[in-house]
Amino acid sequence: MAESWSFLDTFEPNFRPLVVIELAKGTKEETIEWFTKRIVDKKANGGAQLLVKPLVMENGGEHIYLVGASTLRLLLGAETVGLVKECNDNSMRTFTYSSRKTFKDFADDNPNFLTMAECQYIIKHELENLRAKDEKMIPGYPQAKLYPGKSIVRRLLTSGILVQIFPLHDREELKKLCHTWYGRVKVDYQPLDEIRGYFGETIALYFGFLEYFTFALVPMAVIGIPYYVFAWEDYDKYVVFATFNLCWSTMILEFWKRLCATMTYRWGTLLMKRQFEEPRPGFHGVLGINPVTGREEPVYSSIKRQLRIYLVSLPFVCLCLYFSLYVMMIYFGLEQWALDYHEVNESNFSSLMLFVPSVIYAVVIEIMNRIYRYAAEFLTSWENHRLESSYQNHLILKVLVFNFLNCFASLFYIAFVLFDMKLLRQSLATLLITSQILNQFAESLLPYWLQKRYKKKMKKRICSLKTDTDLSLVEQVSLEKEMGTYVGTFDDYLELFLQFGYVSLFSCVYPLAAVFAVLNNITEMYSDALKMCRVYKRPFAEPTANIGVWQLAFETMSVISVVTNCILIGMSPQVNALFADSKTDLILTVALIEHLLLALKFIMAFIIPDKPRHIQMQLAKLEFESLEALKQQVRAGDMYNSEK
Amino acid sequence: MAESWSFLDTFEPNFRPLVVIELAKGTKEETIEWFTKRIVDKKANGGAQLLVKPLVMENGGEHIYLVGASTLRLLLGAETVGLVKECNDNSMRTFTYSSRKTFKDFADDNPNFLTMAECQYIIKHELENLRAKDEKMIPGYPQAKLYPGKSIVRRLLTSGILVQIFPLHDREELKKLCHTWYGRVKVDYQPLDEIRGYFGETIALYFGFLEYFTFALVPMAVIGIPYYVFAWEDYDKYVVFATFNLCWSTMILEFWKRLCATMTYRWGTLLMKRQFEEPRPGFHGVLGINPVTGREEPVYSSIKRQLRIYLVSLPFVCLCLYFSLYVMMIYFGLEQWALDYHEVNESNFSSLMLFVPSVIYAVVIEIMNRIYRYAAEFLTSWENHRLESSYQNHLILKVLVFNFLNCFASLFYIAFVLFDMKLLRQSLATLLITSQILNQFAESLLPYWLQKRYKKKMKKRICSLKTDTDLSLVEQVSLEKEMGTYVGTFDDYLELFLQFGYVSLFSCVYPLAAVFAVLNNITEMYSDALKMCRVYKRPFAEPTANIGVWQLAFETMSVISVVTNCILIGMSPQVNALFADSKTDLILTVALIEHLLLALKFIMAFIIPDKPRHIQMQLAKLEFESLEALKQQVRAGDMYNSEK
């Protein structure tokens, strides 16, 4: 293997490749030289002080570089990014190089003190913080302007010189992880700590949420089954089921916060300080002074952005919503037609035909969701948000509103305009199941199959060049660089969010929804694990302390579901029979119960603490210590001054 | 004047008395000696390094001490408590002694860099943080136990040796403040910055809120007047009024947050770091180890506290609520009796009698509120909360629930059980006006009159001893120490909260309520100002960044008012006439509108940022700077390590 390497820098004996940099074909020599020099240069000279080795590929022309770092460099980097690790006394503390001996498992010869995901995150952070000094442009590319403080990697990315940066898989670790995760048939929790060690906190938290959510759905599924089996249609049973559901959904969301805090405390991200956010790569504007940092950087008028949002994006979203409703009306036309057809010529075929409109509609919904997603991404990116977080929030808002309407509008229409509970149940089942099948297929199985085919082709090609059957580093890199890029947990959370909607919004009409959701989530866990390990490039670890805006989205859904369920119960013939003499009383009672339930929800959310007691204690302890340290400092100053 | 002083310590030439300490009559000499020694002792020896001078009173026997501090000591103390002051570049920064030159208005010879309120706050903080070292008890009082780390002042207070600690008024400053505040007839904003400089942030924020709230009520009052004058009873006008009210009340609460942030940013408290909270003085328990601090201090089992809360306090509160409802039913009996009486013998007297039950009920409500208040304080203190904040939260919750029910139950009953809008209007008016008159009287005028009488008596007595007409320091202290103690803004906020309830809950029935509220608040501003300046002892300044739990209380009230107003409009005969053919449609429409309004409220609260843009910018700037400083530090370490 060694002969395929050219040695630029050999002062580190055991170079461990962590991150791959792919430059575009035909990148100028001077650019490469400048860029690699900046990466290896000393910190004091404005470099990143990392190690770089070029990787010579078989077909040549491609510029692939492997980036690594010395152990000392990584430890200092861990201090820079503010990693929080466990100490010998089991408390969690921000890592500093000078206090390294107090941390658990730290030893000068232990390379596993930092997980590989952490090392890769540090390298990514260091690369992204490689900033232009006095360069006015990227050497060799006069059109790629630079200014002091601009991130070099971001400019290289936006000008197309840098094709991609991605972390390498660790084939040994991956094999082990795959085995414990989904490789063997067992009934067990997911190995969340191992997932976190390999893929980072954001992804581990998603799998944690998926697992938690699935477990949380089990009681609803268990209670739901007898409703289906015995065809219980008594209103009192429905009321019981719906009430249970409502309290349950509030509780699970509250308890998730606690579980999440427990996990992220253990992982150290709960205590990690937020880093200052740099402009996102796509952000552009005229050069000006940032009022916060005082640095020269592109600025873009907030009024212009507001105009774009309110005059273009908002009307576009409304148009899409209108279009979605229009498609819904077509669906109802089709549905009516199928019903008529079934009535005229009754046959097995015609009764099968009854399901066709729903299935078609479900497919159309999925397609529309996906198309809209691209449009929303384009629009949000065109709105030119300065920060990634603001970009994400606007994107999520756009996508959520549309997907909510697109998926649930027909159900609302059936329930509250047509008052057809049978059709509601049928539509709900069809939509839920079809979307689950489509999602599983489009998300994991299709990419997996494509990836497998490609891998075989590659292997054949490589095998024709070499006789060695074990994949070398070159082969590994050339395989991985062609893999798809995992774009984040957005789609996965969105899927869960919509599923939560199907389960909770109309739960008292179709108690079986929870059963399907549980079944789907179990396979989802496996297919998502497969996707992470086999289909996509390894993603960079992203430290996070919670599931962010999704918590709010799920909570909003659970508030809406209180309203819908109360109305559904009020509409049921059994309840109507109970209030036969006065419909007014019925409505007033339902409204009263709804308000009480909503009040109960808010009170519960208020009373249940967001963090378990032992974590609150730990946080209080840390705060106390830092205040004490400050006081000591002041007191030392005091004495100094009073002795003067 | 000088001859009435005995000089314990004369190394500071210009001793400025800031805080008064009153010890019980007959306190043992050794205790006094030990206590004063601890106060003047060097920081390094565990003292507070303050200045103390005994004040010899005419009648002897009383132990009064004046506490002051050198300028240097106060500046160091400002650093300890973490004061935030304005810098020369107009940014707000945490004060440190070493960076003192960069602060605005700082000069070695400027004694006004710290306001007198700040100096007094610092002294209070230093006194309270005077902790026992190896004393096992207070010298001379074997029963008053001490343990290492226990606050000496708190133990002295609980064992009755220390009668009180209070800050001295500055007669010059007070005169100036009184003049600009309420001394001249003018239409102007209150001098909030001056109030803050003299009384501290908590009180300034209350007056700021009172003023803001009054201004915010003006539009409602202005719109409400024509409804009364022209006796508009059309439902559409009521709908317009109610809708305006709902949006308005949401907006004013949101915008208050912004205004509050602006003010507290200017005052520096928005940026002030929270201090670690010590146990409140009344907290007791067996000596144990605090798991957070690791220090020996009394601990009290949380389970015991929970038992006390749920087995004693909760049933007691429920009983009080029941009693309050019982009294309400008696009131309705009286009301009925008065009506019957009026019908039988119609006369001027009998029509006057119609108002008597309401007035009596209003007086009874006030009395019950006050009695309950004592009971709630006793119970909450008996629950033995460790922290003052937790004590306050439990107290506020208890008081709010009872006062809400006590004040509004009869109105709810009249509105939604009796459906008597005329009676509702009459009751509302009587309750509102009576409670306002009673409050003004009991809160300010009565204490002012008592205080004035006492002052005259004192003056006479003093004049008989001396011929000097100008009050000396001795006289000032002996006057002030007998003044009442201002117990905090709780009652003042509570009054505003209930007023907000009267105005908003049934606003569409009695639009004139806002007018009375505005009138009341204008006089309230003056009487509260009078109370602060003339009636009570000067309170210690208490830094705060917001109005705390009251924001939540007001927001909850505004949510409830959406519900009540929607129902009231739905019940109005005009709206009923509109939906003559179907009562069901009416209720559904009202419910729909109510849900839309609630949704709108939450969306508005979500969209309107809690801090104005320029403050967000300033905060981002500070955060950026601290992150940069951290980075520089790490980088310096980096270089050091890489050069090794």
PDB file of N, CA, C and O in Angstrom, chain B residues 478-528:
ATOM      1  N   SER B 478     -33.025  57.900  64.210  1.00  0.00           N
ATOM      2  CA  SER B 478     -34.076  57.468  65.136  1.00  0.00           C
ATOM      3  C   SER B 478     -35.461  57.620  64.513  1.00  0.00           C
ATOM      4  O   SER B 478     -36.380  56.876  64.853  1.00  0.00           O
ATOM      5  N   LEU B 479     -35.600  58.560  63.577  1.00  0.00           N
ATOM      6  CA  LEU B 479     -36.860  58.645  62.837  1.00  0.00           C
ATOM      7  C   LEU B 479     -37.012  57.464  61.888  1.00  0.00           C
ATOM      8  O   LEU B 479     -38.034  56.776  61.868  1.00  0.00           O
ATOM      9  N   GLU B 480     -35.973  57.224  61.094  1.00  0.00           N
ATOM     10  CA  GLU B 480     -36.080  56.214  60.034  1.00  0.00           C
ATOM     11  C   GLU B 480     -36.220  54.808  60.588  1.00  0.00           C
ATOM     12  O   GLU B 480     -36.893  53.975  59.992  1.00  0.00           O
ATOM     13  N   LYS B 481     -35.587  54.574  61.739  1.00  0.00           N
ATOM     14  CA  LYS B 481     -35.628  53.190  62.238  1.00  0.00           C
ATOM     15  C   LYS B 481     -37.018  52.808  62.726  1.00  0.00           C
ATOM     16  O   LYS B 481     -37.330  51.621  62.841  1.00  0.00           O
ATOM     17  N   GLU B 482     -37.847  53.795  62.969  1.00  0.00           N
ATOM     18  CA  GLU B 482     -39.207  53.487  63.404  1.00  0.00           C
ATOM     19  C   GLU B 482     -40.190  53.414  62.238  1.00  0.00           C
ATOM     20  O   GLU B 482     -41.353  53.054  62.411  1.00  0.00           O
ATOM     21  N   MET B 483     -39.734  53.796  61.045  1.00  0.00           N
ATOM     22  CA  MET B 483     -40.630  53.741  59.889  1.00  0.00           C
ATOM     23  C   MET B 483     -40.942  52.290  59.552  1.00  0.00           C
ATOM     24  O   MET B 483     -40.176  51.375  59.865  1.00  0.00           O
ATOM     25  N   GLY B 484     -42.045  52.074  58.858  1.00  0.00           N
ATOM     26  CA  GLY B 484     -42.415  50.729  58.434  1.00  0.00           C
ATOM     27  C   GLY B 484     -41.424  50.201  57.409  1.00  0.00           C
ATOM     28  O   GLY B 484     -40.690  50.962  56.788  1.00  0.00           O
ATOM     29  N   THR B 485     -41.395  48.878  57.271  1.00  0.00           N
ATOM     30  CA  THR B 485     -40.496  48.281  56.296  1.00  0.00           C
ATOM     31  C   THR B 485     -41.281  47.963  55.021  1.00  0.00           C
ATOM     32  O   THR B 485     -42.343  47.345  55.079  1.00  0.00           O
ATOM     33  N   TYR B 486     -40.767  48.393  53.901  1.00  0.00           N
ATOM     34  CA  TYR B 486     -41.406  48.082  52.621  1.00  0.00           C
ATOM     35  C   TYR B 486     -41.101  46.627  52.301  1.00  0.00           C
ATOM     36  O   TYR B 486     -39.937  46.239  52.212  1.00  0.00           O
ATOM     37  N   VAL B 487     -42.145  45.803  52.166  1.00  0.00           N
ATOM     38  CA  VAL B 487     -41.904  44.358  52.076  1.00  0.00           C
ATOM     39  C   VAL B 487     -41.728  43.872  50.650  1.00  0.00           C
ATOM     40  O   VAL B 487     -41.625  42.683  50.403  1.00  0.00           O
ATOM     41  N   GLY B 488     -41.677  44.773  49.704  1.00  0.00           N
ATOM     42  CA  GLY B 488     -41.457  44.331  48.329  1.00  0.00           C
ATOM     43  C   GLY B 488     -42.622  44.681  47.445  1.00  0.00           C
ATOM     44  O   GLY B 488     -43.662  45.171  47.905  1.00  0.00           O
ATOM     45  N   THR B 489     -42.440  44.414  46.170  1.00  0.00           N
ATOM     46  CA  THR B 489     -43.400  44.867  45.169  1.00  0.00           C
ATOM     47  C   THR B 489     -44.575  43.908  45.007  1.00  0.00           C
ATOM     48  O   THR B 489     -45.441  44.142  44.177  1.00  0.00           O
ATOM     49  N   PHE B 490     -44.606  42.838  45.807  1.00  0.00           N
ATOM     50  CA  PHE B 490     -45.630  41.809  45.628  1.00  0.00           C
ATOM     51  C   PHE B 490     -47.042  42.390  45.587  1.00  0.00           C
ATOM     52  O   PHE B 490     -47.795  42.179  44.639  1.00  0.00           O
ATOM     53  N   ASP B 491     -47.405  43.160  46.641  1.00  0.00           N
ATOM     54  CA  ASP B 491     -48.777  43.670  46.724  1.00  0.00           C
ATOM     55  C   ASP B 491     -49.093  44.623  45.591  1.00  0.00           C
ATOM     56  O   ASP B 491     -50.214  44.647  45.093  1.00  0.00           O
ATOM     57  N   ASP B 492     -48.096  45.389  45.207  1.00  0.00           N
ATOM     58  CA  ASP B 492     -48.337  46.358  44.143  1.00  0.00           C
ATOM     59  C   ASP B 492     -48.619  45.653  42.822  1.00  0.00           C
ATOM     60  O   ASP B 492     -49.533  46.015  42.085  1.00  0.00           O
ATOM     61  N   TYR B 493     -47.808  44.614  42.532  1.00  0.00           N
ATOM     62  CA  TYR B 493     -48.058  43.870  41.307  1.00  0.00           C
ATOM     63  C   TYR B 493     -49.405  43.147  41.372  1.00  0.00           C
ATOM     64  O   TYR B 493     -50.132  43.071  40.392  1.00  0.00           O
ATOM     65  N   LEU B 494     -49.689  42.595  42.539  1.00  0.00           N
ATOM     66  CA  LEU B 494     -50.941  41.861  42.695  1.00  0.00           C
ATOM     67  C   LEU B 494     -52.129  42.759  42.392  1.00  0.00           C
ATOM     68  O   LEU B 494     -53.085  42.371  41.707  1.00  0.00           O
ATOM     69  N   GLU B 495     -52.065  43.990  42.888  1.00  0.00           N
ATOM     70  CA  GLU B 495     -53.141  44.943  42.655  1.00  0.00           C
ATOM     71  C   GLU B 495     -53.307  45.206  41.160  1.00  0.00           C
ATOM     72  O   GLU B 495     -54.424  45.188  40.632  1.00  0.00           O
ATOM     73  N   LEU B 496     -52.167  45.399  40.473  1.00  0.00           N
ATOM     74  CA  LEU B 496     -52.229  45.624  39.020  1.00  0.00           C
ATOM     75  C   LEU B 496     -52.787  44.405  38.300  1.00  0.00           C
ATOM     76  O   LEU B 496     -53.542  44.516  37.344  1.00  0.00           O
ATOM     77  N   PHE B 497     -52.394  43.224  38.797  1.00  0.00           N
ATOM     78  CA  PHE B 497     -52.843  41.989  38.182  1.00  0.00           C
ATOM     79  C   PHE B 497     -54.364  41.866  38.269  1.00  0.00           C
ATOM     80  O   PHE B 497     -55.039  41.562  37.278  1.00  0.00           O
ATOM     81  N   LEU B 498     -54.903  42.133  39.447  1.00  0.00           N
ATOM     82  CA  LEU B 498     -56.354  42.036  39.616  1.00  0.00           C
ATOM     83  C   LEU B 498     -57.050  43.105  38.774  1.00  0.00           C
ATOM     84  O   LEU B 498     -58.092  42.852  38.161  1.00  0.00           O
ATOM     85  N   GLN B 499     -56.460  44.278  38.743  1.00  0.00           N
ATOM     86  CA  GLN B 499     -57.026  45.336  37.920  1.00  0.00           C
ATOM     87  C   GLN B 499     -57.066  44.914  36.448  1.00  0.00           C
ATOM     88  O   GLN B 499     -58.069  45.117  35.756  1.00  0.00           O
ATOM     89  N   PHE B 500     -55.963  44.301  35.999  1.00  0.00           N
ATOM     90  CA  PHE B 500     -55.913  43.815  34.620  1.00  0.00           C
ATOM     91  C   PHE B 500     -57.033  42.808  34.385  1.00  0.00           C
ATOM     92  O   PHE B 500     -57.659  42.786  33.320  1.00  0.00           O
ATOM     93  N   GLY B 501     -57.307  41.989  35.396  1.00  0.00           N
ATOM     94  CA  GLY B 501     -58.415  41.045  35.292  1.00  0.00           C
ATOM     95  C   GLY B 501     -59.750  41.763  35.136  1.00  0.00           C
ATOM     96  O   GLY B 501     -60.538  41.434  34.241  1.00  0.00           O
ATOM     97  N   TYR B 502     -60.017  42.768  35.973  1.00  0.00           N
ATOM     98  CA  TYR B 502     -61.280  43.507  35.878  1.00  0.00           C
ATOM     99  C   TYR B 502     -61.417  44.143  34.500  1.00  0.00           C
ATOM    100  O   TYR B 502     -62.496  44.183  33.924  1.00  0.00           O
ATOM    101  N   VAL B 503     -60.297  44.661  33.985  1.00  0.00           N
ATOM    102  CA  VAL B 503     -60.370  45.366  32.708  1.00  0.00           C
ATOM    103  C   VAL B 503     -60.552  44.400  31.548  1.00  0.00           C
ATOM    104  O   VAL B 503     -61.349  44.646  30.642  1.00  0.00           O
ATOM    105  N   SER B 504     -59.813  43.274  31.573  1.00  0.00           N
ATOM    106  CA  SER B 504     -59.787  42.469  30.350  1.00  0.00           C
ATOM    107  C   SER B 504     -60.785  41.316  30.339  1.00  0.00           C
ATOM    108  O   SER B 504     -61.309  40.971  29.295  1.00  0.00           O
ATOM    109  N   LEU B 505     -61.079  40.730  31.514  1.00  0.00           N
ATOM    110  CA  LEU B 505     -61.916  39.521  31.495  1.00  0.00           C
ATOM    111  C   LEU B 505     -63.304  39.811  30.929  1.00  0.00           C
ATOM    112  O   LEU B 505     -63.848  39.009  30.173  1.00  0.00           O
ATOM    113  N   PHE B 506     -63.900  40.937  31.327  1.00  0.00           N
ATOM    114  CA  PHE B 506     -65.265  41.223  30.892  1.00  0.00           C
ATOM    115  C   PHE B 506     -65.303  42.547  30.140  1.00  0.00           C
ATOM    116  O   PHE B 506     -66.268  43.288  30.212  1.00  0.00           O
ATOM    117  N   SER B 507     -64.233  42.836  29.435  1.00  0.00           N
ATOM    118  CA  SER B 507     -64.085  44.161  28.838  1.00  0.00           C
ATOM    119  C   SER B 507     -65.250  44.513  27.928  1.00  0.00           C
ATOM    120  O   SER B 507     -65.642  45.665  27.849  1.00  0.00           O
ATOM    121  N   CYS B 508     -65.826  43.497  27.230  1.00  0.00           N
ATOM    122  CA  CYS B 508     -66.839  43.865  26.253  1.00  0.00           C
ATOM    123  C   CYS B 508     -68.174  44.175  26.928  1.00  0.00           C
ATOM    124  O   CYS B 508     -69.076  44.698  26.289  1.00  0.00           O
ATOM    125  N   VAL B 509     -68.303  43.887  28.218  1.00  0.00           N
ATOM    126  CA  VAL B 509     -69.546  44.236  28.912  1.00  0.00           C
ATOM    127  C   VAL B 509     -69.446  45.611  29.549  1.00  0.00           C
ATOM    128  O   VAL B 509     -70.416  46.352  29.619  1.00  0.00           O
ATOM    129  N   TYR B 510     -68.246  45.962  29.991  1.00  0.00           N
ATOM    130  CA  TYR B 510     -68.095  47.209  30.727  1.00  0.00           C
ATOM    131  C   TYR B 510     -66.856  47.950  30.229  1.00  0.00           C
ATOM    132  O   TYR B 510     -65.809  47.955  30.887  1.00  0.00           O
ATOM    133  N   PRO B 511     -66.955  48.575  29.064  1.00  0.00           N
ATOM    134  CA  PRO B 511     -65.779  49.230  28.470  1.00  0.00           C
ATOM    135  C   PRO B 511     -65.224  50.348  29.333  1.00  0.00           C
ATOM    136  O   PRO B 511     -64.092  50.760  29.153  1.00  0.00           O
ATOM    137  N   LEU B 512     -66.022  50.817  30.308  1.00  0.00           N
ATOM    138  CA  LEU B 512     -65.564  51.936  31.118  1.00  0.00           C
ATOM    139  C   LEU B 512     -64.489  51.516  32.139  1.00  0.00           C
ATOM    140  O   LEU B 512     -63.821  52.371  32.725  1.00  0.00           O
ATOM    141  N   ALA B 513     -64.336  50.185  32.341  1.00  0.00           N
ATOM    142  CA  ALA B 513     -63.376  49.713  33.340  1.00  0.00           C
ATOM    143  C   ALA B 513     -61.986  50.276  33.088  1.00  0.00           C
ATOM    144  O   ALA B 513     -61.275  50.659  34.028  1.00  0.00           O
ATOM    145  N   ALA B 514     -61.615  50.334  31.795  1.00  0.00           N
ATOM    146  CA  ALA B 514     -60.274  50.827  31.467  1.00  0.00           C
ATOM    147  C   ALA B 514     -60.105  52.275  31.914  1.00  0.00           C
ATOM    148  O   ALA B 514     -59.026  52.670  32.356  1.00  0.00           O
ATOM    149  N   VAL B 515     -61.192  53.055  31.808  1.00  0.00           N
ATOM    150  CA  VAL B 515     -61.119  54.460  32.222  1.00  0.00           C
ATOM    151  C   VAL B 515     -60.802  54.554  33.711  1.00  0.00           C
ATOM    152  O   VAL B 515     -59.900  55.281  34.131  1.00  0.00           O
ATOM    153  N   PHE B 516     -61.530  53.762  34.506  1.00  0.00           N
ATOM    154  CA  PHE B 516     -61.277  53.778  35.949  1.00  0.00           C
ATOM    155  C   PHE B 516     -59.873  53.291  36.263  1.00  0.00           C
ATOM    156  O   PHE B 516     -59.205  53.818  37.153  1.00  0.00           O
ATOM    157  N   ALA B 517     -59.432  52.289  35.522  1.00  0.00           N
ATOM    158  CA  ALA B 517     -58.092  51.765  35.758  1.00  0.00           C
ATOM    159  C   ALA B 517     -57.046  52.840  35.495  1.00  0.00           C
ATOM    160  O   ALA B 517     -56.102  53.006  36.273  1.00  0.00           O
ATOM    161  N   VAL B 518     -57.241  53.578  34.403  1.00  0.00           N
ATOM    162  CA  VAL B 518     -56.271  54.632  34.089  1.00  0.00           C
ATOM    163  C   VAL B 518     -56.255  55.680  35.197  1.00  0.00           C
ATOM    164  O   VAL B 518     -55.188  56.061  35.694  1.00  0.00           O
ATOM    165  N   LEU B 519     -57.454  56.118  35.594  1.00  0.00           N
ATOM    166  CA  LEU B 519     -57.538  57.132  36.647  1.00  0.00           C
ATOM    167  C   LEU B 519     -56.872  56.626  37.926  1.00  0.00           C
ATOM    168  O   LEU B 519     -56.078  57.325  38.561  1.00  0.00           O
ATOM    169  N   ASN B 520     -57.195  55.395  38.291  1.00  0.00           N
ATOM    170  CA  ASN B 520     -56.611  54.822  39.499  1.00  0.00           C
ATOM    171  C   ASN B 520     -55.096  54.776  39.410  1.00  0.00           C
ATOM    172  O   ASN B 520     -54.392  55.114  40.361  1.00  0.00           O
ATOM    173  N   ASN B 521     -54.592  54.338  38.240  1.00  0.00           N
ATOM    174  CA  ASN B 521     -53.142  54.166  38.126  1.00  0.00           C
ATOM    175  C   ASN B 521     -52.402  55.493  38.203  1.00  0.00           C
ATOM    176  O   ASN B 521     -51.272  55.547  38.690  1.00  0.00           O
ATOM    177  N   ILE B 522     -53.047  56.547  37.720  1.00  0.00           N
ATOM    178  CA  ILE B 522     -52.377  57.846  37.802  1.00  0.00           C
ATOM    179  C   ILE B 522     -52.223  58.252  39.267  1.00  0.00           C
ATOM    180  O   ILE B 522     -51.128  58.627  39.714  1.00  0.00           O
ATOM    181  N   THR B 523     -53.303  58.132  40.040  1.00  0.00           N
ATOM    182  CA  THR B 523     -53.176  58.460  41.466  1.00  0.00           C
ATOM    183  C   THR B 523     -52.272  57.442  42.166  1.00  0.00           C
ATOM    184  O   THR B 523     -51.514  57.788  43.064  1.00  0.00           O
ATOM    185  N   GLU B 524     -52.336  56.192  41.708  1.00  0.00           N
ATOM    186  CA  GLU B 524     -51.498  55.142  42.295  1.00  0.00           C
ATOM    187  C   GLU B 524     -50.017  55.493  42.156  1.00  0.00           C
ATOM    188  O   GLU B 524     -49.236  55.304  43.092  1.00  0.00           O
ATOM    189  N   MET B 525     -49.649  56.001  40.994  1.00  0.00           N
ATOM    190  CA  MET B 525     -48.255  56.396  40.780  1.00  0.00           C
ATOM    191  C   MET B 525     -47.822  57.388  41.841  1.00  0.00           C
ATOM    192  O   MET B 525     -46.756  57.255  42.434  1.00  0.00           O
ATOM    193  N   TYR B 526     -48.694  58.390  42.084  1.00  0.00           N
ATOM    194  CA  TYR B 526     -48.340  59.410  43.062  1.00  0.00           C
ATOM    195  C   TYR B 526     -48.325  58.840  44.468  1.00  0.00           C
ATOM    196  O   TYR B 526     -47.404  59.089  45.245  1.00  0.00           O
ATOM    197  N   SER B 527     -49.359  58.038  44.801  1.00  0.00           N
ATOM    198  CA  SER B 527     -49.412  57.552  46.189  1.00  0.00           C
ATOM    199  C   SER B 527     -48.297  56.538  46.442  1.00  0.00           C
ATOM    200  O   SER B 527     -47.739  56.492  47.538  1.00  0.00           O
ATOM    201  N   ASP B 528     -47.942  55.739  45.413  1.00  0.00           N
ATOM    202  CA  ASP B 528     -46.826  54.811  45.601  1.00  0.00           C
ATOM    203  C   ASP B 528     -45.512  55.556  45.755  1.00  0.00           C
ATOM    204  O   ASP B 528     -44.645  55.165  46.551  1.00  0.00           O
TER     205      ASP B 528
END
